[in-house]
Short mmCIF file of C-alpha atoms and ligand atoms in Angstrom, two decimals:
data_model
loop_
_atom_site.label_atom_id
_atom_site.label_comp_id
_atom_site.label_asym_id
_atom_site.label_seq_id
_atom_site.Cartn_x
_atom_site.Cartn_y
_atom_site.Cartn_z
CA MET W 1 -31.53 -21.80 18.17
CA ILE W 2 -29.55 -25.02 18.27
CA LEU W 3 -29.32 -27.55 15.45
CA SER W 4 -31.11 -30.85 15.93
CA SER W 5 -29.41 -34.17 15.16
CA GLU W 6 -31.31 -34.31 11.88
CA GLN W 7 -29.95 -30.85 10.91
CA ILE W 8 -26.39 -31.75 11.98
CA LEU W 9 -26.54 -34.87 9.83
CA GLN W 10 -27.92 -32.91 6.89
CA ARG W 11 -25.18 -30.25 7.03
CA ILE W 12 -22.20 -32.61 7.52
CA GLY W 13 -19.91 -32.36 4.50
CA ASP W 14 -21.29 -28.91 3.72
CA GLU W 15 -21.20 -26.18 6.40
CA LEU W 16 -20.06 -28.71 9.03
CA THR W 17 -17.09 -31.04 9.18
CA ILE W 18 -16.54 -33.52 12.00
CA GLU W 19 -13.66 -35.83 11.15
CA PRO W 20 -13.94 -38.74 11.88
CA PHE W 21 -17.75 -38.80 12.01
CA ASP W 22 -19.91 -41.60 13.40
CA PRO W 23 -23.70 -41.04 13.25
CA GLN W 24 -24.04 -43.25 16.36
CA ARG W 25 -22.55 -40.38 18.37
CA LEU W 26 -25.36 -37.98 17.58
CA ASN W 27 -27.52 -36.84 20.49
CA PRO W 28 -30.84 -35.03 19.96
CA ASN W 29 -29.03 -31.66 19.68
CA SER W 30 -25.29 -32.37 19.87
CA TYR W 31 -22.53 -34.77 18.85
CA ASN W 32 -20.11 -36.54 21.22
CA LEU W 33 -16.40 -35.88 20.75
CA SER W 34 -13.66 -38.05 22.20
CA LEU W 35 -10.38 -37.59 24.06
CA HIS W 36 -7.10 -38.13 22.21
CA ASP W 37 -4.35 -40.16 23.88
CA GLU W 38 -2.11 -37.34 25.10
CA LEU W 39 -2.15 -34.73 27.85
CA LEU W 40 -0.02 -31.67 28.56
CA VAL W 41 0.83 -30.64 32.11
CA TYR W 42 2.54 -27.34 32.85
CA GLU W 43 5.94 -27.52 34.53
CA GLU W 44 5.89 -24.19 36.34
CA VAL W 45 5.13 -23.27 39.94
CA VAL W 46 3.49 -20.05 38.74
CA LEU W 47 1.93 -19.84 35.30
CA ASP W 48 2.75 -16.56 33.56
CA SER W 49 0.07 -15.19 31.23
CA ALA W 50 2.65 -12.90 29.62
CA ALA W 51 5.16 -15.61 28.60
CA PRO W 52 5.15 -19.18 27.29
CA ASN W 53 5.07 -21.75 30.08
CA ARG W 54 7.00 -25.00 30.03
CA TYR W 55 5.04 -28.20 29.90
CA ARG W 56 5.48 -31.93 29.60
CA ARG W 57 3.52 -34.39 27.54
CA LEU W 58 1.90 -37.50 29.00
CA GLU W 59 0.56 -40.43 27.07
CA ILE W 60 -2.78 -41.85 28.18
CA PRO W 61 -2.21 -45.60 27.98
CA ALA W 62 -4.99 -47.98 26.96
CA GLU W 63 -5.27 -49.05 30.62
CA GLY W 64 -5.98 -45.45 31.62
CA ILE W 65 -4.29 -42.69 33.62
CA THR W 66 -5.35 -41.31 37.00
CA LEU W 67 -5.77 -37.54 37.13
CA GLN W 68 -4.93 -35.86 40.42
CA PRO W 69 -6.68 -32.85 42.00
CA GLY W 70 -4.74 -29.58 41.93
CA THR W 71 -3.33 -30.08 38.44
CA LEU W 72 -4.52 -28.61 35.18
CA TYR W 73 -4.47 -31.12 32.33
CA LEU W 74 -4.75 -30.03 28.72
CA GLY W 75 -5.99 -32.60 26.26
CA ARG W 76 -7.52 -32.49 22.83
CA THR W 77 -10.33 -34.00 20.87
CA VAL W 78 -9.62 -36.80 18.42
CA GLU W 79 -11.99 -35.07 16.01
CA LEU W 80 -11.20 -32.09 13.85
CA THR W 81 -14.20 -29.86 13.31
CA GLU W 82 -14.83 -27.06 10.86
CA THR W 83 -17.92 -24.89 11.13
CA HIS W 84 -19.26 -22.25 8.79
CA GLY W 85 -22.36 -20.12 9.23
CA LEU W 86 -23.01 -21.44 12.76
CA VAL W 87 -21.41 -21.07 16.20
CA PRO W 88 -19.83 -24.28 17.52
CA VAL W 89 -20.14 -24.70 21.30
CA LEU W 90 -18.35 -27.37 23.31
CA HIS W 91 -19.70 -28.71 26.59
CA ALA W 92 -18.50 -31.43 28.94
CA ARG W 93 -20.72 -34.46 29.18
CA SER W 94 -22.58 -34.52 32.46
CA SER W 95 -21.40 -38.10 33.04
CA LEU W 96 -17.91 -36.68 33.64
CA GLY W 97 -19.15 -33.86 35.87
CA ARG W 98 -20.83 -36.54 37.97
CA LEU W 99 -17.34 -37.99 38.56
CA GLY W 100 -15.99 -34.58 39.61
CA LEU W 101 -14.04 -34.19 36.37
CA ILE W 102 -14.37 -30.58 35.26
CA LEU W 103 -13.83 -30.01 31.55
CA ASN W 104 -13.91 -26.57 29.91
CA PRO W 105 -15.94 -25.11 32.79
CA GLY W 106 -18.96 -23.18 31.59
CA GLY W 107 -18.55 -24.53 28.07
CA SER W 108 -16.42 -23.14 25.27
CA ILE W 109 -17.86 -20.92 22.59
CA GLY W 110 -15.92 -21.44 19.39
CA GLN W 111 -15.83 -18.88 16.61
CA ALA W 112 -17.83 -19.37 13.43
CA GLY W 113 -15.22 -20.45 10.87
CA TYR W 114 -13.07 -22.30 13.43
CA CYS W 115 -11.23 -25.26 11.95
CA GLY W 116 -9.14 -27.61 14.07
CA THR W 117 -9.16 -30.03 16.96
CA TRP W 118 -10.33 -28.63 20.31
CA THR W 119 -8.07 -28.15 23.30
CA LEU W 120 -9.69 -29.51 26.45
CA GLU W 121 -8.99 -27.97 29.85
CA MET W 122 -9.47 -30.51 32.63
CA HIS W 123 -9.15 -30.72 36.38
CA CYS W 124 -10.71 -33.00 38.96
CA VAL W 125 -12.19 -32.87 42.44
CA GLN W 126 -10.80 -36.25 43.47
CA PRO W 127 -8.52 -38.74 41.69
CA VAL W 128 -10.27 -40.02 38.59
CA LYS W 129 -9.16 -42.45 35.91
CA ILE W 130 -9.63 -41.60 32.24
CA TYR W 131 -8.96 -43.52 29.06
CA PRO W 132 -8.04 -42.62 25.48
CA GLY W 133 -11.05 -42.44 23.21
CA LEU W 134 -13.44 -41.62 26.06
CA GLN W 135 -16.36 -39.57 24.75
CA VAL W 136 -15.81 -36.59 27.04
CA CYS W 137 -17.65 -33.67 25.50
CA GLN W 138 -20.32 -32.69 23.04
CA ILE W 139 -20.39 -30.11 20.29
CA SER W 140 -23.56 -28.25 19.46
CA TYR W 141 -24.26 -25.66 16.80
CA HIS W 142 -25.99 -22.35 17.44
CA GLN W 143 -27.51 -20.12 14.82
CA ILE W 144 -25.65 -16.85 14.22
CA VAL W 145 -27.52 -13.70 13.24
CA GLY W 146 -25.93 -11.23 10.83
CA GLU W 147 -22.82 -11.20 8.68
CA TYR W 148 -19.37 -12.11 10.03
CA GLU W 149 -15.85 -12.49 8.73
CA ASN W 150 -13.69 -15.53 9.45
CA ASP W 151 -11.24 -14.71 12.26
CA ASP W 152 -8.09 -15.85 10.47
CA SER W 153 -5.98 -13.94 13.00
CA SER W 154 -7.08 -16.29 15.79
CA LYS W 155 -4.06 -17.75 17.56
CA TYR W 156 -5.75 -21.12 17.68
CA GLN W 157 -7.10 -21.45 14.11
CA ASN W 158 -6.03 -24.73 12.43
CA SER W 159 -4.75 -26.31 15.68
CA THR W 160 -4.15 -30.02 15.30
CA ASP W 161 -2.26 -30.53 18.56
CA ILE W 162 -2.99 -29.70 22.19
CA GLN W 163 -2.51 -25.97 22.29
CA PRO W 164 -1.37 -24.31 25.53
CA SER W 165 -2.28 -20.68 26.09
CA LEU W 166 -0.85 -18.21 23.59
CA LEU W 167 -2.11 -15.17 25.48
CA HIS W 168 1.46 -13.88 25.75
CA ARG W 169 1.42 -13.12 22.01
CA GLU W 170 -1.18 -10.43 22.67
CA LEU W 171 1.09 -9.00 25.33
CA GLY W 172 4.06 -8.54 23.02
CA TYR W 173 5.94 -11.82 23.58
CA ASP W 174 6.41 -13.39 20.15
CA ASP W 175 7.48 -17.00 20.34
CA ARG W 176 6.47 -18.30 16.88
CA ASP W 177 7.42 -21.94 16.58
CA THR W 178 9.41 -22.00 19.79
CA GLN W 179 6.80 -23.23 22.29
CA LEU W 180 8.95 -24.49 25.12
CA GLU W 181 8.93 -28.14 25.97
CA LEU W 182 10.86 -29.31 29.02
CA SER W 183 13.50 -31.81 27.88
CA PHE W 184 14.30 -34.82 30.02
CA GLU W 185 17.83 -33.51 30.76
CA GLU W 186 16.48 -30.09 31.70
CA ALA W 187 13.92 -31.69 34.02
CA ILE W 188 16.69 -33.66 35.79
CA ARG W 189 18.86 -30.51 36.11
CA SER W 190 16.08 -28.40 37.55
CA ALA W 191 15.23 -31.15 40.06
CA GLN W 192 18.84 -31.19 41.39
N1 DCP M 201 -11.40 -24.92 25.04
C1 DCP M 201 -11.32 -24.47 23.80
C2 DCP M 201 -11.98 -23.28 23.42
C3 DCP M 201 -11.86 -22.85 22.09
N2 DCP M 201 -11.13 -23.58 21.21
C4 DCP M 201 -10.96 -23.17 19.81
C5 DCP M 201 -12.27 -22.79 19.13
C6 DCP M 201 -12.24 -21.31 19.03
O1 DCP M 201 -12.84 -20.86 17.82
C7 DCP M 201 -10.75 -21.00 19.06
C8 DCP M 201 -10.45 -19.66 19.66
O2 DCP M 201 -11.03 -19.61 20.94
P1 DCP M 201 -11.26 -18.21 21.65
O3 DCP M 201 -11.93 -17.26 20.71
O4 DCP M 201 -11.90 -18.45 22.97
O5 DCP M 201 -9.71 -17.80 21.86
P2 DCP M 201 -9.09 -16.44 22.34
O6 DCP M 201 -10.12 -15.34 22.28
O7 DCP M 201 -8.42 -16.67 23.64
O8 DCP M 201 -7.94 -16.21 21.24
P3 DCP M 201 -8.07 -15.55 19.78
O9 DCP M 201 -8.57 -14.16 20.00
O10 DCP M 201 -6.69 -15.59 19.20
O11 DCP M 201 -9.04 -16.44 19.02
O12 DCP M 201 -10.15 -22.03 19.81
C9 DCP M 201 -10.50 -24.74 21.61
O13 DCP M 201 -9.83 -25.41 20.82
N3 DCP M 201 -10.59 -25.16 22.90
#
């Protein structure tokens, strides 16, 4: 079962947090979330699932940025959500799919108890321009049956920034607080 808009509204401030919240963004059974003004793009020819990958940060200016096919862009929602007693699920809005912009393909099932902003995985079929604040996805809430414990060991719990993959931590590579960011000087050196 999925919560209706009336139920979402009723539970906001209790089991559900969406911050900031604007009731105008409610749909019959979901709530629209918007894109923050930054993107991360990996700076590796081959992405390694067993190690941190270098990336650079792009700002999405008010006049928009054009995404190019063949590149994975990581963004994040403006909104921080916290969900208890329900399963939060994130889906791209179909209006974006109709432009060939693929966001979190297949939808993202969050964990009950998840608190944080959501990292958005985006790629496009043809060049497409996006803008900060665009309402790109919708969150819906599914009923959960049975008891559960909060997954405080989740690598992504309490994220407030775009969060690249941390899969390498499961594979023995511990990089706490040293996520690599390609400096300008390093980028120049590696291009020479
Ligand atoms: N595109 C997505 C998908 C999920 N999440 C958030 C909500 C989830 O509750 C949390 C963890 O997601 P997963 O359970 O899919 O993550 P993993 O299983 O890869 O890692 P872990 O086992 O550490 O949670 O991250 C997110 O911000 N962006």
